[in-house]
Each structure stands twice: as structure tokens, then as C-alpha cells.
Amino acid sequence: GVETTAATTADEIAALAASFDRLERDLARKRAQLRAALARLDDLVRSTPDPLLTLDGAGCLLSANPAGETLLGAPLAERLGHPIATSI
């Protein structure tokens, strides 16, 4: 059979730890990229002059950009969760 020595086991643990460290760095980089992309999207949605409303499957308001809030004629907080048919 194959003998496992303490040195071999330590080398394997070190290699595994290095792999986990790389994965953690990669995940942190991907999360930062995702946060940056979401911030760009949020800026775009907020700055567009067109009203943008998001609804759930039942037609209830989930979100709106500032132009959408203006279209609703009331603070967004008052309209969230309510059917869009009663909001416009």
C-alpha cells in the first residue's frame, strides 16, 4: 500500500489551504464586480427620464424609479405592494 507520512499530509493540507485562499480571493473579486455592476444599473435606472415600474405576478408595485414615482403622483412608500391599477 501507499504510506502516508506526516510531511505528505502537511503538504496536502497546505495545498488545500492555498486552493481555498484562491477561491476566497476570486469570490471577493467577483462580489466586488457584481456590486459595481449593480451600482451602474441602479444609476442608469434612477437617471432615465422614462418611468420604470416593476410589478409582481399579481400586478402589485415592487419598485419604481424617480420618473415612475412622479407618474404615480404619490410617494413610492405609499404605493408599494398595492395593485398598479389602483395607483395610476
CSV table of N, CA, C and O in Angstrom, one decimal:
chain,number,residue,atom,x,y,z
A,1,GLY,N,0.8,-1.2,0.0
A,1,GLY,CA,0.0,0.0,0.0
A,1,GLY,C,0.9,1.2,0.0
A,1,GLY,O,2.1,1.2,0.1
A,2,VAL,N,0.2,2.3,-0.1
A,2,VAL,CA,0.9,3.7,-0.1
A,2,VAL,C,0.9,4.1,1.4
A,2,VAL,O,-0.1,4.2,2.1
A,3,GLU,N,2.1,4.5,1.8
A,3,GLU,CA,2.3,5.1,3.1
A,3,GLU,C,2.0,6.6,3.1
A,3,GLU,O,2.5,7.3,2.2
A,4,THR,N,1.3,7.0,4.0
A,4,THR,CA,1.1,8.5,4.2
A,4,THR,C,1.9,9.0,5.3
A,4,THR,O,1.8,8.5,6.4
A,5,THR,N,2.8,9.9,5.0
A,5,THR,CA,3.7,10.4,6.0
A,5,THR,C,3.1,11.8,6.5
A,5,THR,O,2.2,12.4,5.9
A,6,ALA,N,3.6,12.2,7.6
A,6,ALA,CA,3.1,13.5,8.2
A,6,ALA,C,3.5,14.6,7.2
A,6,ALA,O,2.7,15.5,7.0
A,7,ALA,N,4.6,14.5,6.5
A,7,ALA,CA,5.0,15.5,5.6
A,7,ALA,C,4.1,15.6,4.4
A,7,ALA,O,3.7,16.7,3.9
A,8,THR,N,3.7,14.4,3.9
A,8,THR,CA,2.8,14.3,2.8
A,8,THR,C,1.4,14.9,3.2
A,8,THR,O,0.8,15.7,2.4
A,9,THR,N,1.0,14.6,4.3
A,9,THR,CA,-0.3,15.1,4.8
A,9,THR,C,-0.3,16.6,5.0
A,9,THR,O,-1.2,17.3,4.6
A,10,ALA,N,0.8,17.1,5.5
A,10,ALA,CA,1.0,18.5,5.7
A,10,ALA,C,1.0,19.2,4.4
A,10,ALA,O,0.5,20.3,4.2
A,11,ASP,N,1.7,18.6,3.4
A,11,ASP,CA,1.8,19.2,2.0
A,11,ASP,C,0.4,19.3,1.4
A,11,ASP,O,0.0,20.3,0.8
A,12,GLU,N,-0.4,18.2,1.6
A,12,GLU,CA,-1.7,18.2,1.0
A,12,GLU,C,-2.6,19.2,1.7
A,12,GLU,O,-3.4,19.9,1.0
A,13,ILE,N,-2.5,19.4,3.0
A,13,ILE,CA,-3.3,20.4,3.7
A,13,ILE,C,-2.9,21.8,3.3
A,13,ILE,O,-3.7,22.6,3.1
A,14,ALA,N,-1.6,22.0,3.1
A,14,ALA,CA,-1.1,23.3,2.7
A,14,ALA,C,-1.7,23.6,1.3
A,14,ALA,O,-2.1,24.7,1.0
A,15,ALA,N,-1.7,22.6,0.4
A,15,ALA,CA,-2.2,22.8,-1.0
A,15,ALA,C,-3.7,23.1,-0.9
A,15,ALA,O,-4.2,24.0,-1.7
A,16,LEU,N,-4.4,22.4,-0.1
A,16,LEU,CA,-5.8,22.6,0.0
A,16,LEU,C,-6.1,24.0,0.6
A,16,LEU,O,-7.0,24.7,0.1
A,17,ALA,N,-5.3,24.4,1.6
A,17,ALA,CA,-5.5,25.8,2.1
A,17,ALA,C,-5.2,26.8,1.1
A,17,ALA,O,-5.9,27.8,1.0
A,18,ALA,N,-4.2,26.6,0.3
A,18,ALA,CA,-3.9,27.6,-0.8
A,18,ALA,C,-5.0,27.7,-1.8
A,18,ALA,O,-5.4,28.7,-2.3
A,19,SER,N,-5.6,26.5,-2.1
A,19,SER,CA,-6.8,26.5,-3.0
A,19,SER,C,-7.9,27.2,-2.5
A,19,SER,O,-8.6,28.0,-3.2
A,20,PHE,N,-8.2,27.0,-1.2
A,20,PHE,CA,-9.3,27.8,-0.5
A,20,PHE,C,-9.0,29.3,-0.5
A,20,PHE,O,-9.9,30.1,-0.7
A,21,ASP,N,-7.8,29.7,-0.3
A,21,ASP,CA,-7.4,31.1,-0.3
A,21,ASP,C,-7.6,31.7,-1.7
A,21,ASP,O,-8.2,32.8,-1.8
A,22,ARG,N,-7.3,31.0,-2.7
A,22,ARG,CA,-7.5,31.4,-4.1
A,22,ARG,C,-9.0,31.6,-4.4
A,22,ARG,O,-9.5,32.6,-4.9
A,23,LEU,N,-9.8,30.6,-4.0
A,23,LEU,CA,-11.2,30.6,-4.1
A,23,LEU,C,-11.8,31.8,-3.4
A,23,LEU,O,-12.7,32.5,-3.9
A,24,GLU,N,-11.3,32.1,-2.2
A,24,GLU,CA,-11.9,33.2,-1.4
A,24,GLU,C,-11.5,34.5,-2.1
A,24,GLU,O,-12.4,35.4,-2.2
A,25,ARG,N,-10.3,34.7,-2.6
A,25,ARG,CA,-9.9,35.9,-3.3
A,25,ARG,C,-10.8,36.1,-4.6
A,25,ARG,O,-11.3,37.2,-4.9
A,26,ASP,N,-11.0,35.0,-5.3
A,26,ASP,CA,-11.8,35.0,-6.6
A,26,ASP,C,-13.2,35.4,-6.2
A,26,ASP,O,-13.8,36.2,-6.9
A,27,LEU,N,-13.8,34.8,-5.2
A,27,LEU,CA,-15.1,35.2,-4.8
A,27,LEU,C,-15.2,36.6,-4.4
A,27,LEU,O,-16.2,37.3,-4.8
A,28,ALA,N,-14.3,37.1,-3.6
A,28,ALA,CA,-14.3,38.5,-3.2
A,28,ALA,C,-14.2,39.4,-4.4
A,28,ALA,O,-14.9,40.4,-4.5
A,29,ARG,N,-13.4,39.1,-5.4
A,29,ARG,CA,-13.3,39.9,-6.7
A,29,ARG,C,-14.6,39.9,-7.4
A,29,ARG,O,-15.1,40.9,-7.9
A,30,LYS,N,-15.2,38.7,-7.5
A,30,LYS,CA,-16.5,38.6,-8.2
A,30,LYS,C,-17.6,39.4,-7.5
A,30,LYS,O,-18.4,40.0,-8.2
A,31,ARG,N,-17.6,39.3,-6.2
A,31,ARG,CA,-18.6,40.1,-5.5
A,31,ARG,C,-18.4,41.6,-5.7
A,31,ARG,O,-19.4,42.3,-5.9
A,32,ALA,N,-17.2,42.0,-5.7
A,32,ALA,CA,-16.9,43.5,-6.0
A,32,ALA,C,-17.4,43.8,-7.4
A,32,ALA,O,-17.9,44.9,-7.6
A,33,GLN,N,-17.1,43.0,-8.3
A,33,GLN,CA,-17.5,43.2,-9.7
A,33,GLN,C,-19.1,43.3,-9.8
A,33,GLN,O,-19.6,44.1,-10.5
A,34,LEU,N,-19.7,42.4,-9.1
A,34,LEU,CA,-21.2,42.4,-9.1
A,34,LEU,C,-21.7,43.6,-8.4
A,34,LEU,O,-22.7,44.3,-9.0
A,35,ARG,N,-21.1,44.1,-7.3
A,35,ARG,CA,-21.6,45.3,-6.7
A,35,ARG,C,-21.4,46.5,-7.6
A,35,ARG,O,-22.3,47.4,-7.7
A,36,ALA,N,-20.3,46.6,-8.3
A,36,ALA,CA,-20.1,47.7,-9.2
A,36,ALA,C,-21.1,47.6,-10.4
A,36,ALA,O,-21.6,48.7,-10.8
A,37,ALA,N,-21.4,46.5,-10.9
A,37,ALA,CA,-22.4,46.4,-12.0
A,37,ALA,C,-23.7,46.8,-11.5
A,37,ALA,O,-24.5,47.5,-12.2
A,38,LEU,N,-24.1,46.3,-10.3
A,38,LEU,CA,-25.4,46.7,-9.8
A,38,LEU,C,-25.5,48.2,-9.5
A,38,LEU,O,-26.6,48.8,-9.7
A,39,ALA,N,-24.4,48.8,-9.1
A,39,ALA,CA,-24.4,50.3,-8.9
A,39,ALA,C,-24.6,51.0,-10.2
A,39,ALA,O,-25.3,52.0,-10.3
A,40,ARG,N,-23.9,50.5,-11.3
A,40,ARG,CA,-24.1,51.1,-12.6
A,40,ARG,C,-25.5,51.0,-13.1
A,40,ARG,O,-26.1,52.0,-13.6
A,41,LEU,N,-26.1,49.8,-12.9
A,41,LEU,CA,-27.5,49.6,-13.3
A,41,LEU,C,-28.5,50.5,-12.5
A,41,LEU,O,-29.4,51.1,-13.0
A,42,ASP,N,-28.2,50.6,-11.2
A,42,ASP,CA,-29.0,51.5,-10.3
A,42,ASP,C,-28.9,52.9,-10.8
A,42,ASP,O,-30.0,53.6,-10.9
A,43,ASP,N,-27.7,53.4,-11.1
A,43,ASP,CA,-27.6,54.8,-11.6
A,43,ASP,C,-28.3,55.0,-12.9
A,43,ASP,O,-29.0,56.0,-13.1
A,44,LEU,N,-28.3,54.0,-13.8
A,44,LEU,CA,-29.0,54.1,-15.1
A,44,LEU,C,-30.5,54.1,-14.9
A,44,LEU,O,-31.2,55.0,-15.4
A,45,VAL,N,-31.0,53.3,-14.0
A,45,VAL,CA,-32.5,53.2,-13.8
A,45,VAL,C,-32.9,54.5,-13.1
A,45,VAL,O,-33.9,55.1,-13.5
A,46,ARG,N,-32.2,55.0,-12.2
A,46,ARG,CA,-32.5,56.3,-11.5
A,46,ARG,C,-32.5,57.5,-12.4
A,46,ARG,O,-33.3,58.4,-12.2
A,47,SER,N,-31.5,57.5,-13.3
A,47,SER,CA,-31.3,58.7,-14.1
A,47,SER,C,-32.1,58.7,-15.4
A,47,SER,O,-32.2,59.8,-16.0
A,48,THR,N,-32.7,57.6,-15.8
A,48,THR,CA,-33.5,57.6,-17.0
A,48,THR,C,-34.7,58.5,-16.9
A,48,THR,O,-35.4,58.5,-15.8
A,49,PRO,N,-35.1,59.3,-17.9
A,49,PRO,CA,-36.3,60.1,-17.8
A,49,PRO,C,-37.6,59.4,-17.9
A,49,PRO,O,-38.6,59.9,-17.6
A,50,ASP,N,-37.5,58.1,-18.4
A,50,ASP,CA,-38.7,57.4,-18.6
A,50,ASP,C,-39.1,56.7,-17.3
A,50,ASP,O,-38.3,56.2,-16.5
A,51,PRO,N,-40.5,56.6,-17.0
A,51,PRO,CA,-40.9,55.9,-15.8
A,51,PRO,C,-40.7,54.4,-16.0
A,51,PRO,O,-41.0,53.8,-17.0
A,52,LEU,N,-40.1,53.8,-14.9
A,52,LEU,CA,-39.9,52.4,-14.9
A,52,LEU,C,-40.5,51.9,-13.6
A,52,LEU,O,-40.2,52.3,-12.5
A,53,LEU,N,-41.4,51.0,-13.8
A,53,LEU,CA,-42.1,50.3,-12.7
A,53,LEU,C,-41.9,48.8,-12.7
A,53,LEU,O,-42.0,48.3,-13.8
A,54,THR,N,-41.7,48.2,-11.6
A,54,THR,CA,-41.6,46.7,-11.6
A,54,THR,C,-42.8,46.2,-10.8
A,54,THR,O,-43.2,46.8,-9.7
A,55,LEU,N,-43.4,45.2,-11.3
A,55,LEU,CA,-44.6,44.6,-10.7
A,55,LEU,C,-44.4,43.1,-10.4
A,55,LEU,O,-43.6,42.4,-11.1
A,56,ASP,N,-45.1,42.6,-9.4
A,56,ASP,CA,-45.1,41.1,-9.2
A,56,ASP,C,-46.1,40.5,-10.1
A,56,ASP,O,-46.8,41.1,-10.9
A,57,GLY,N,-46.3,39.2,-10.0
A,57,GLY,CA,-47.2,38.4,-10.8
A,57,GLY,C,-48.6,38.8,-10.7
A,57,GLY,O,-49.4,38.6,-11.6
A,58,ALA,N,-49.0,39.4,-9.5
A,58,ALA,CA,-50.3,39.8,-9.3
A,58,ALA,C,-50.6,41.3,-9.7
A,58,ALA,O,-51.7,41.8,-9.5
A,59,GLY,N,-49.6,41.9,-10.2
A,59,GLY,CA,-49.7,43.3,-10.7
A,59,GLY,C,-49.5,44.3,-9.6
A,59,GLY,O,-49.9,45.5,-9.7
A,60,CYS,N,-48.9,43.9,-8.5
A,60,CYS,CA,-48.6,44.9,-7.4
A,60,CYS,C,-47.3,45.5,-7.6
A,60,CYS,O,-46.3,44.8,-8.0
A,61,LEU,N,-47.2,46.7,-7.2
A,61,LEU,CA,-45.9,47.5,-7.4
A,61,LEU,C,-44.8,47.1,-6.5
A,61,LEU,O,-45.0,47.0,-5.2
A,62,LEU,N,-43.7,46.8,-7.0
A,62,LEU,CA,-42.5,46.4,-6.3
A,62,LEU,C,-41.5,47.5,-6.2
A,62,LEU,O,-40.8,47.6,-5.1
A,63,SER,N,-41.3,48.3,-7.3
A,63,SER,CA,-40.4,49.4,-7.2
A,63,SER,C,-40.7,50.3,-8.4
A,63,SER,O,-41.4,50.0,-9.3
A,64,ALA,N,-40.1,51.5,-8.3
A,64,ALA,CA,-40.2,52.5,-9.4
A,64,ALA,C,-39.0,53.4,-9.3
A,64,ALA,O,-38.5,53.7,-8.2
A,65,ASN,N,-38.6,53.9,-10.5
A,65,ASN,CA,-37.5,54.9,-10.5
A,65,ASN,C,-38.2,56.3,-10.2
A,65,ASN,O,-39.4,56.4,-10.1
A,66,PRO,N,-37.4,57.3,-10.0
A,66,PRO,CA,-38.0,58.6,-9.7
A,66,PRO,C,-39.0,59.1,-10.7
A,66,PRO,O,-40.0,59.7,-10.3
A,67,ALA,N,-38.8,58.8,-12.0
A,67,ALA,CA,-39.8,59.2,-13.0
A,67,ALA,C,-41.1,58.4,-12.8
A,67,ALA,O,-42.2,58.9,-13.0
A,68,GLY,N,-40.9,57.2,-12.4
A,68,GLY,CA,-42.1,56.3,-12.1
A,68,GLY,C,-42.9,56.8,-10.9
A,68,GLY,O,-44.1,56.8,-10.9
A,69,GLU,N,-42.1,57.3,-9.9
A,69,GLU,CA,-42.7,57.8,-8.7
A,69,GLU,C,-43.5,59.1,-9.1
A,69,GLU,O,-44.6,59.3,-8.6
A,70,THR,N,-43.0,59.9,-9.9
A,70,THR,CA,-43.7,61.1,-10.4
A,70,THR,C,-45.0,60.7,-11.1
A,70,THR,O,-46.0,61.3,-10.9
A,71,LEU,N,-44.9,59.7,-11.9
A,71,LEU,CA,-46.1,59.2,-12.6
A,71,LEU,C,-47.2,58.8,-11.7
A,71,LEU,O,-48.4,59.0,-11.9
A,72,LEU,N,-46.7,58.1,-10.6
A,72,LEU,CA,-47.7,57.6,-9.6
A,72,LEU,C,-48.4,58.8,-8.8
A,72,LEU,O,-49.5,58.6,-8.3
A,73,GLY,N,-47.7,59.9,-8.7
A,73,GLY,CA,-48.3,61.1,-8.1
A,73,GLY,C,-48.3,61.0,-6.6
A,73,GLY,O,-49.1,61.7,-5.9
A,74,ALA,N,-47.6,60.1,-6.0
A,74,ALA,CA,-47.5,59.9,-4.5
A,74,ALA,C,-46.2,59.3,-4.2
A,74,ALA,O,-45.5,58.7,-5.0
A,75,PRO,N,-45.8,59.4,-2.9
A,75,PRO,CA,-44.5,58.8,-2.5
A,75,PRO,C,-44.5,57.3,-2.8
A,75,PRO,O,-45.6,56.7,-2.6
A,76,LEU,N,-43.4,56.8,-3.2
A,76,LEU,CA,-43.3,55.4,-3.6
A,76,LEU,C,-43.7,54.5,-2.4
A,76,LEU,O,-44.4,53.5,-2.5
A,77,ALA,N,-43.3,54.9,-1.2
A,77,ALA,CA,-43.6,54.1,0.0
A,77,ALA,C,-45.1,53.9,0.2
A,77,ALA,O,-45.5,52.8,0.7
A,78,GLU,N,-45.9,54.8,-0.3
A,78,GLU,CA,-47.4,54.7,-0.1
A,78,GLU,C,-48.0,53.7,-1.1
A,78,GLU,O,-49.1,53.3,-1.0
A,79,ARG,N,-47.3,53.5,-2.2
A,79,ARG,CA,-47.8,52.7,-3.3
A,79,ARG,C,-47.3,51.3,-3.4
A,79,ARG,O,-47.8,50.4,-4.0
A,80,LEU,N,-46.1,51.0,-2.7
A,80,LEU,CA,-45.5,49.7,-2.8
A,80,LEU,C,-46.4,48.6,-2.3
A,80,LEU,O,-47.1,48.8,-1.3
A,81,GLY,N,-46.5,47.5,-3.0
A,81,GLY,CA,-47.3,46.4,-2.6
A,81,GLY,C,-48.8,46.5,-3.0
A,81,GLY,O,-49.5,45.6,-2.8
A,82,HIS,N,-49.2,47.6,-3.5
A,82,HIS,CA,-50.6,47.8,-4.0
A,82,HIS,C,-50.7,47.5,-5.5
A,82,HIS,O,-49.8,47.8,-6.2
A,83,PRO,N,-51.9,47.1,-5.9
A,83,PRO,CA,-52.1,46.9,-7.3
A,83,PRO,C,-51.8,48.1,-8.1
A,83,PRO,O,-52.3,49.2,-7.7
A,84,ILE,N,-51.1,48.0,-9.2
A,84,ILE,CA,-50.8,49.1,-10.1
A,84,ILE,C,-52.1,49.8,-10.6
A,84,ILE,O,-52.2,51.0,-10.8
A,85,ALA,N,-53.1,49.0,-10.8
A,85,ALA,CA,-54.4,49.5,-11.4
A,85,ALA,C,-55.0,50.6,-10.4
A,85,ALA,O,-55.7,51.5,-10.9
A,86,THR,N,-54.7,50.5,-9.1
A,86,THR,CA,-55.2,51.5,-8.2
A,86,THR,C,-54.3,52.6,-8.0
A,86,THR,O,-54.6,53.6,-7.3
A,87,SER,N,-53.1,52.5,-8.6
A,87,SER,CA,-52.0,53.5,-8.4
A,87,SER,C,-51.9,54.5,-9.5
A,87,SER,O,-51.4,55.6,-9.3
A,88,ILE,N,-52.5,54.2,-10.6
A,88,ILE,CA,-52.3,55.1,-11.8
A,88,ILE,C,-53.7,55.7,-12.1
A,88,ILE,O,-54.7,55.0,-12.1
